[in-house]
mmCIF file of C-alpha atoms in Angstrom:
data_model
loop_
_atom_site.group_PDB
_atom_site.id
_atom_site.type_symbol
_atom_site.label_atom_id
_atom_site.label_comp_id
_atom_site.label_asym_id
_atom_site.label_seq_id
_atom_site.Cartn_x
_atom_site.Cartn_y
_atom_site.Cartn_z
ATOM 1 C CA MET C 1 20.292 -3.297 -14.260
ATOM 2 C CA THR C 2 19.366 -6.945 -13.778
ATOM 3 C CA ASP C 3 16.953 -8.173 -11.158
ATOM 4 C CA HIS C 4 19.856 -9.475 -9.102
ATOM 5 C CA SER C 5 21.699 -6.142 -9.131
ATOM 6 C CA ARG C 6 18.447 -4.316 -8.379
ATOM 7 C CA SER C 7 17.914 -6.427 -5.278
ATOM 8 C CA ALA C 8 21.464 -5.736 -4.178
ATOM 9 C CA ALA C 9 20.972 -2.015 -4.696
ATOM 10 C CA LEU C 10 18.174 -2.042 -2.145
ATOM 11 C CA SER C 11 20.144 -3.981 0.459
ATOM 12 C CA HIS C 12 22.380 -1.555 2.331
ATOM 13 C CA PRO C 13 24.424 -2.735 5.327
ATOM 14 C CA THR C 14 22.265 -2.600 8.428
ATOM 15 C CA ALA C 15 24.222 -4.629 10.973
ATOM 16 C CA ASP C 16 23.817 -3.107 14.436
ATOM 17 C CA ARG C 17 21.950 -0.182 12.915
ATOM 18 C CA SER C 18 18.339 0.940 13.026
ATOM 19 C CA THR C 19 16.434 1.998 9.947
ATOM 20 C CA LEU C 20 13.819 4.665 9.355
ATOM 21 C CA VAL C 21 12.042 5.077 6.035
ATOM 22 C CA GLY C 22 10.690 8.384 4.812
ATOM 23 C CA VAL C 23 8.089 8.527 2.062
ATOM 24 C CA ASP C 24 6.952 11.535 0.050
ATOM 25 C CA VAL C 25 3.523 11.105 -1.553
ATOM 26 C CA THR C 26 2.632 13.512 -4.349
ATOM 27 C CA THR C 27 -0.842 13.307 -5.882
ATOM 28 C CA LEU C 28 -2.037 15.071 -9.015
ATOM 29 C CA ASP C 29 -5.612 15.696 -10.166
ATOM 30 C CA VAL C 30 -7.560 18.392 -11.993
ATOM 31 C CA ALA C 31 -7.324 20.663 -8.947
ATOM 32 C CA GLY C 32 -3.525 20.521 -8.898
ATOM 33 C CA SER C 33 -0.949 18.631 -6.884
ATOM 34 C CA THR C 34 -0.578 17.991 -3.174
ATOM 35 C CA ALA C 35 2.308 16.465 -1.262
ATOM 36 C CA VAL C 36 2.674 14.840 2.131
ATOM 37 C CA GLY C 37 5.653 13.233 3.841
ATOM 38 C CA ARG C 38 5.795 10.700 6.668
ATOM 39 C CA LEU C 39 8.456 8.743 8.541
ATOM 40 C CA PHE C 40 8.177 5.035 9.415
ATOM 41 C CA ARG C 41 10.176 2.246 10.993
ATOM 42 C CA SER C 42 9.957 -0.079 7.975
ATOM 43 C CA ARG C 43 9.548 -0.065 4.217
ATOM 44 C CA SER C 44 6.355 -2.110 4.458
ATOM 45 C CA ALA C 45 4.695 0.396 6.807
ATOM 46 C CA ALA C 46 5.751 3.290 4.573
ATOM 47 C CA THR C 47 4.383 1.493 1.509
ATOM 48 C CA ALA C 48 1.035 0.690 3.123
ATOM 49 C CA PHE C 49 0.577 4.317 4.177
ATOM 50 C CA ALA C 50 1.647 5.736 0.811
ATOM 51 C CA LEU C 51 -0.695 3.569 -1.259
ATOM 52 C CA THR C 52 -3.627 3.990 1.134
ATOM 53 C CA HIS C 53 -3.201 7.765 1.218
ATOM 54 C CA ALA C 54 -2.850 7.966 -2.564
ATOM 55 C CA ALA C 55 -5.917 5.777 -3.125
ATOM 56 C CA GLN C 56 -8.052 7.853 -0.763
ATOM 57 C CA SER C 57 -7.112 11.026 -2.631
ATOM 58 C CA TRP C 58 -8.635 9.669 -5.877
ATOM 59 C CA ALA C 59 -5.784 11.308 -7.792
ATOM 60 C CA THR C 60 -5.240 10.457 -11.441
ATOM 61 C CA LEU C 61 -1.460 10.303 -10.990
ATOM 62 C CA VAL C 62 0.683 9.621 -7.932
ATOM 63 C CA SER C 63 4.405 9.738 -7.277
ATOM 64 C CA LEU C 64 5.966 7.888 -4.340
ATOM 65 C CA ASP C 65 9.556 8.598 -3.279
ATOM 66 C CA PHE C 66 11.207 6.490 -0.575
ATOM 67 C CA THR C 67 14.300 7.555 1.366
ATOM 68 C CA VAL C 68 16.097 5.290 3.835
ATOM 69 C CA PHE C 69 17.796 6.680 6.944
ATOM 70 C CA GLU C 70 20.155 4.613 9.080
ATOM 71 C CA CYS C 71 21.522 5.417 12.508
ATOM 72 C CA ASP C 72 23.070 3.445 15.366
ATOM 73 C CA THR C 73 20.050 4.177 17.577
ATOM 74 C CA ALA C 74 17.264 5.428 15.349
ATOM 75 C CA SER C 75 13.652 5.686 16.367
ATOM 76 C CA VAL C 76 10.774 7.889 15.374
ATOM 77 C CA ASP C 77 10.543 9.243 18.917
ATOM 78 C CA SER C 78 14.204 10.269 19.104
ATOM 79 C CA ALA C 79 14.932 10.928 15.449
ATOM 80 C CA SER C 80 16.216 14.438 16.165
ATOM 81 C CA GLU C 81 19.244 13.039 17.969
ATOM 82 C CA GLY C 82 22.475 12.146 16.206
ATOM 83 C CA MET C 83 23.341 11.810 12.539
ATOM 84 C CA PHE C 84 21.820 9.607 9.854
ATOM 85 C CA CYS C 85 23.122 8.043 6.669
ATOM 86 C CA ALA C 86 20.514 8.638 3.952
ATOM 87 C CA TRP C 87 19.797 6.809 0.703
ATOM 88 C CA ASP C 88 17.277 8.053 -1.855
ATOM 89 C CA GLU C 89 16.210 4.510 -2.583
ATOM 90 C CA VAL C 90 13.343 4.145 -5.028
ATOM 91 C CA SER C 91 10.685 6.170 -6.845
ATOM 92 C CA VAL C 92 7.521 5.099 -8.663
ATOM 93 C CA THR C 93 4.980 7.113 -10.655
ATOM 94 C CA GLY C 94 1.632 6.160 -12.174
ATOM 95 C CA SER C 95 -1.843 5.209 -11.056
ATOM 96 C CA VAL C 96 -2.250 3.703 -7.600
ATOM 97 C CA ALA C 97 -2.423 0.211 -9.114
ATOM 98 C CA GLU C 98 0.649 0.833 -11.276
ATOM 99 C CA THR C 99 2.712 2.018 -8.315
ATOM 100 C CA ALA C 100 1.468 -0.915 -6.221
ATOM 101 C CA CYS C 101 2.508 -3.438 -8.879
ATOM 102 C CA ALA C 102 5.896 -1.758 -9.238
ATOM 103 C CA LEU C 103 6.620 -1.846 -5.501
ATOM 104 C CA ALA C 104 5.380 -5.428 -5.199
ATOM 105 C CA ILE C 105 8.352 -6.685 -7.218
ATOM 106 C CA LEU C 106 10.652 -5.582 -4.368
ATOM 107 C CA ASP C 107 10.700 -8.024 -1.465
ATOM 108 C CA GLU C 108 11.039 -5.356 1.227
ATOM 109 C CA TYR C 109 8.062 -3.410 -0.130
ATOM 110 C CA SER C 110 5.703 -6.200 -1.211
ATOM 111 C CA LEU C 111 4.182 -6.804 2.237
ATOM 112 C CA GLY C 112 3.209 -3.149 2.461
ATOM 113 C CA VAL C 113 1.408 -3.405 -0.877
ATOM 114 C CA ARG C 114 -0.807 -6.171 0.473
ATOM 115 C CA ARG C 115 -1.515 -4.219 3.644
ATOM 116 C CA ALA C 116 -2.688 -1.124 1.782
ATOM 117 C CA ARG C 117 -6.383 -0.279 1.811
ATOM 118 C CA LEU C 118 -7.929 0.669 -1.499
ATOM 119 C CA PRO C 119 -11.430 2.172 -1.178
ATOM 120 C CA LEU C 120 -14.277 1.395 -3.534
ATOM 121 C CA PRO C 121 -15.190 4.055 -6.105
ATOM 122 C CA ALA C 122 -17.739 6.559 -4.812
ATOM 123 C CA ALA C 123 -20.266 5.624 -7.509
ATOM 124 C CA LEU C 124 -20.061 1.954 -6.545
ATOM 125 C CA THR C 125 -20.419 2.770 -2.855
ATOM 126 C CA ALA C 126 -23.544 4.813 -3.598
ATOM 127 C CA GLU C 127 -25.031 1.998 -5.687
ATOM 128 C CA ILE C 128 -24.369 -0.541 -2.940
ATOM 129 C CA SER C 129 -26.114 1.700 -0.421
ATOM 130 C CA THR C 130 -29.117 2.173 -2.707
ATOM 131 C CA LEU C 131 -29.470 -1.550 -3.398
ATOM 132 C CA SER C 132 -29.114 -2.667 0.202
ATOM 133 C CA ASN C 133 -31.503 -0.010 1.541
ATOM 134 C CA ALA C 134 -34.104 -1.028 -1.033
ATOM 135 C CA VAL C 135 -34.060 -4.576 0.334
ATOM 136 C CA ALA C 136 -33.939 -3.977 4.085
ATOM 137 C CA SER C 137 -32.922 -1.406 6.646
ATOM 138 C CA PRO C 138 -29.977 -2.183 8.906
ATOM 139 C CA VAL C 139 -30.615 -2.490 12.604
ATOM 140 C CA HIS C 140 -30.109 0.441 14.935
ATOM 141 C CA PRO C 141 -26.441 0.882 15.942
ATOM 142 C CA SER C 142 -27.348 0.087 19.539
ATOM 143 C CA ARG C 143 -28.350 -3.448 18.474
ATOM 144 C CA VAL C 144 -25.347 -4.499 16.390
ATOM 145 C CA ASP C 145 -24.015 -6.584 19.282
ATOM 146 C CA ASP C 146 -27.208 -8.603 19.610
ATOM 147 C CA PRO C 147 -26.424 -12.319 19.119
ATOM 148 C CA ASP C 148 -29.021 -12.746 16.364
ATOM 149 C CA LYS C 149 -27.683 -9.911 14.183
ATOM 150 C CA VAL C 150 -25.633 -10.665 11.064
ATOM 151 C CA GLU C 151 -23.113 -8.398 9.343
ATOM 152 C CA VAL C 152 -23.064 -8.323 5.536
ATOM 153 C CA ARG C 153 -19.689 -7.631 3.922
ATOM 154 C CA LEU C 154 -18.760 -7.076 0.295
ATOM 155 C CA CYS C 155 -15.297 -8.368 -0.592
ATOM 156 C CA SER C 156 -13.930 -6.844 -3.800
ATOM 157 C CA ILE C 157 -11.306 -9.199 -5.228
ATOM 158 C CA ARG C 158 -8.454 -7.748 -7.285
ATOM 159 C CA PRO C 159 -5.754 -9.625 -9.209
ATOM 160 C CA ASP C 160 -2.469 -10.255 -7.440
ATOM 161 C CA PRO C 161 -0.595 -8.248 -6.169
ATOM 162 C CA LEU C 162 -3.321 -5.629 -5.670
ATOM 163 C CA PRO C 163 -4.967 -5.783 -2.240
ATOM 164 C CA HIS C 164 -8.607 -6.766 -1.902
ATOM 165 C CA SER C 165 -11.195 -4.486 -0.304
ATOM 166 C CA ARG C 166 -13.669 -5.515 2.367
ATOM 167 C CA THR C 167 -16.643 -3.208 2.887
ATOM 168 C CA SER C 168 -19.163 -3.558 5.692
ATOM 169 C CA ILE C 169 -22.662 -3.083 4.264
ATOM 170 C CA GLY C 170 -24.408 -3.164 7.630
ATOM 171 C CA PHE C 171 -25.923 -5.336 10.354
ATOM 172 C CA TYR C 172 -29.297 -6.987 9.768
ATOM 173 C CA GLY C 173 -31.588 -9.630 11.104
ATOM 174 C CA SER C 174 -30.614 -13.042 9.727
ATOM 175 C CA ASP C 175 -33.358 -13.189 7.067
ATOM 176 C CA ASP C 176 -32.729 -9.617 5.910
ATOM 177 C CA ALA C 177 -28.978 -10.265 5.789
ATOM 178 C CA GLU C 178 -29.470 -13.202 3.431
ATOM 179 C CA ARG C 179 -31.718 -11.138 1.161
ATOM 180 C CA VAL C 180 -29.264 -8.225 1.040
ATOM 181 C CA ALA C 181 -26.364 -10.580 0.308
ATOM 182 C CA GLY C 182 -28.358 -12.282 -2.439
ATOM 183 C CA VAL C 183 -29.187 -8.994 -4.170
ATOM 184 C CA LEU C 184 -25.564 -7.818 -4.035
ATOM 185 C CA ALA C 185 -24.280 -11.148 -5.349
ATOM 186 C CA TYR C 186 -26.756 -11.010 -8.245
ATOM 187 C CA ARG C 187 -26.011 -7.375 -9.114
ATOM 188 C CA PHE C 188 -22.223 -7.640 -9.069
ATOM 189 C CA GLY C 189 -21.883 -11.186 -10.338
ATOM 190 C CA GLY C 190 -20.434 -12.420 -7.087
ATOM 191 C CA ASP C 191 -20.780 -15.409 -4.826
ATOM 192 C CA ILE C 192 -21.961 -15.680 -1.253
ATOM 193 C CA ALA C 193 -18.972 -17.157 0.520
ATOM 194 C CA PRO C 194 -19.126 -19.316 3.637
ATOM 195 C CA ALA C 195 -18.906 -17.159 6.724
ATOM 196 C CA THR C 196 -15.381 -16.934 8.122
ATOM 197 C CA GLU C 197 -16.786 -16.043 11.513
ATOM 198 C CA ARG C 198 -20.103 -16.245 13.287
ATOM 199 C CA GLY C 199 -22.595 -13.503 12.568
ATOM 200 C CA CYS C 200 -21.162 -12.593 9.161
ATOM 201 C CA ILE C 201 -22.095 -13.155 5.509
ATOM 202 C CA GLN C 202 -19.560 -12.259 2.826
ATOM 203 C CA VAL C 203 -20.222 -11.568 -0.844
ATOM 204 C CA HIS C 204 -17.153 -11.961 -3.054
ATOM 205 C CA HIS C 205 -17.023 -10.237 -6.435
ATOM 206 C CA SER C 206 -14.331 -9.221 -8.926
ATOM 207 C CA ALA C 207 -13.456 -5.536 -8.700
ATOM 208 C CA ASP C 208 -13.319 -3.560 -11.930
ATOM 209 C CA ILE C 209 -9.886 -2.231 -12.881
ATOM 210 C CA SER C 210 -8.792 -0.169 -15.863
ATOM 211 C CA ASP C 211 -6.893 -1.445 -18.893
ATOM 212 C CA VAL C 212 -3.820 0.460 -17.723
ATOM 213 C CA ASP C 213 -3.972 -1.256 -14.353
ATOM 214 C CA ARG C 214 -4.459 -4.655 -16.011
ATOM 215 C CA ALA C 215 -1.296 -4.021 -18.013
ATOM 216 C CA ALA C 216 0.535 -3.254 -14.756
ATOM 217 C CA VAL C 217 -0.683 -6.543 -13.270
ATOM 218 C CA ALA C 218 0.460 -8.368 -16.416
ATOM 219 C CA ARG C 219 3.943 -6.828 -16.080
ATOM 220 C CA TYR C 220 4.123 -7.911 -12.452
ATOM 221 C CA THR C 221 3.080 -11.451 -13.408
ATOM 222 C CA ARG C 222 5.632 -11.612 -16.216
ATOM 223 C CA ILE C 223 8.400 -10.404 -13.895
ATOM 224 C CA GLY C 224 7.551 -13.237 -11.502
ATOM 225 C CA GLU C 225 7.652 -15.752 -14.351
ATOM 226 C CA LEU C 226 11.027 -14.487 -15.548
ATOM 227 C CA ARG C 227 12.490 -14.695 -12.054
ATOM 228 C CA ALA C 228 11.286 -18.289 -11.691
ATOM 229 C CA ASN C 229 12.668 -19.251 -15.107
ATOM 230 C CA ILE C 230 16.067 -17.711 -14.369
ATOM 231 C CA ALA C 231 16.244 -19.443 -10.986
ATOM 232 C CA ALA C 232 15.566 -22.811 -12.650
ATOM 233 C CA LEU C 233 18.413 -22.457 -15.172
ATOM 234 C CA ASP C 234 21.996 -23.595 -14.699
ATOM 235 C CA PRO C 235 24.253 -20.513 -14.400
ATOM 236 C CA ARG C 236 26.994 -22.214 -16.441
ATOM 237 C CA ARG C 237 25.212 -24.266 -19.082
ATOM 238 C CA ASP C 238 22.345 -21.842 -19.693
ATOM 239 C CA ILE C 239 24.248 -18.564 -19.744
ATOM 240 C CA ALA C 240 22.766 -17.499 -23.106
ATOM 241 C CA ALA C 241 19.190 -18.091 -21.961
ATOM 242 C CA ILE C 242 19.849 -16.355 -18.642
ATOM 243 C CA THR C 243 21.284 -13.324 -20.432
ATOM 244 C CA ARG C 244 18.241 -13.107 -22.705
ATOM 245 C CA LEU C 245 15.749 -13.448 -19.849
ATOM 246 C CA ASP C 246 17.732 -11.008 -17.702
ATOM 247 C CA GLY C 247 17.488 -8.466 -20.498
ATOM 248 C CA GLU C 248 13.707 -8.773 -20.667
ATOM 249 C CA LEU C 249 13.499 -8.633 -16.883
ATOM 250 C CA ASP C 250 15.623 -5.500 -16.733
ATOM 251 C CA THR C 251 13.471 -3.818 -19.388
ATOM 252 C CA LEU C 252 10.246 -4.562 -17.512
ATOM 253 C CA CYS C 253 11.630 -3.434 -14.144
ATOM 254 C CA SER C 254 13.119 -0.234 -15.547
ATOM 255 C CA ALA C 255 9.799 0.685 -17.161
ATOM 256 C CA VAL C 256 7.999 0.935 -13.821
ATOM 257 C CA LEU C 257 10.638 1.292 -11.121
ATOM 258 C CA HIS C 258 13.231 4.036 -10.824
ATOM 259 C CA ARG C 259 16.200 3.512 -8.583
ATOM 260 C CA ARG C 260 17.109 6.708 -6.766
ATOM 261 C CA SER C 261 20.109 5.399 -4.835
ATOM 262 C CA THR C 262 22.876 7.941 -4.494
ATOM 263 C CA PRO C 263 26.449 6.737 -5.192
ATOM 264 C CA SER C 264 27.247 6.915 -1.479
ATOM 265 C CA PRO C 265 25.287 7.543 1.718
ATOM 266 C CA THR C 266 24.557 11.173 2.479
ATOM 267 C CA PRO C 267 24.987 12.342 6.093
ATOM 268 C CA VAL C 268 21.843 14.026 7.397
ATOM 269 C CA ALA C 269 21.269 15.606 10.792
ATOM 270 C CA GLY C 270 18.457 14.093 12.811
ATOM 271 C CA SER C 271 16.884 17.511 13.256
ATOM 272 C CA ASP C 272 16.606 17.824 9.470
ATOM 273 C CA VAL C 273 14.886 14.432 9.258
ATOM 274 C CA VAL C 274 12.351 15.514 11.880
ATOM 275 C CA ARG C 275 11.777 18.852 10.174
ATOM 276 C CA ARG C 276 11.161 17.131 6.836
ATOM 277 C CA TYR C 277 8.762 14.384 7.891
ATOM 278 C CA LEU C 278 7.296 14.874 11.346
ATOM 279 C CA PRO C 279 4.563 17.440 12.031
ATOM 280 C CA ALA C 280 5.575 20.389 14.141
ATOM 281 C CA PRO C 281 4.444 20.101 17.774
ATOM 282 C CA ALA C 282 1.591 22.295 18.892
ATOM 283 C CA PRO C 283 2.820 25.529 20.491
ATOM 284 C CA ARG C 284 2.817 25.490 24.258
ATOM 285 C CA PRO C 285 1.058 28.260 26.154
ATOM 286 C CA ASP C 286 3.411 30.829 27.558
ATOM 287 C CA SER C 287 3.351 30.106 31.273
ATOM 288 C CA SER C 288 4.555 33.630 31.962
ATOM 289 C CA GLU C 289 1.073 34.911 31.087
ATOM 290 C CA ASP C 290 -0.314 33.191 34.182
ATOM 291 C CA ARG C 291 2.191 34.762 36.513
ATOM 292 C CA PRO C 292 1.025 37.616 38.700
ATOM 293 C CA ARG C 293 2.329 40.975 37.607
#
């Protein structure tokens, strides 16, 4: 499947129709596997939730499965009404970074990748706390709104398309804030960036990622290069070059992204969609118990 056909496969007719996107997140670690499903109004929202949830689980392997539901009047609040047309659209498996890079090559999912929140490793968080506390103690929570207090933030920069992380270290007096920022910048090889807002100092540093995740970033980058090269070629004069580049592009995409689209839409009752993705409502007290006997 070429990049062009892949894009078409993810573009179902939606004229005068509303779309809901269900995502199943399965995480696997030494303790076993866990699964959770949620329903959203867009692919980007579903992607942001799936990656954030997977990252917070600290699982070694994650699997994300996206299903698209279309209905004339679909909404999360009234999903149980009517019938839906369902497409099992796309599935990705790997580390959180690998799945993020795979989804980022799809236009309708890429925004959700950048909105995901990836936490810092627990060991790094503990080290940051130890370093900052050794320099100065943050002010009491009741004083964080004082005009002379400064917030110190650590911004962990990851290579595109992985989202960056911004961690609040704490609120300090201005002199203490500068000392804390200086120690963090020295320890993590970062830079103290100009404040983007008053009362804030930011330390930017490069986040550590694994070799596997770096390979995923390299694949994403190469896919972008191939797309740009194909777009710059003449479809008539450069057919041989386009065919060769399309082949490489298809190989890279197929290695990380699995199309799950069914041959034709599957009709699904709204009640089944609700039962699959939305939590059951809390049971209501039986009012008959309050009636006099």
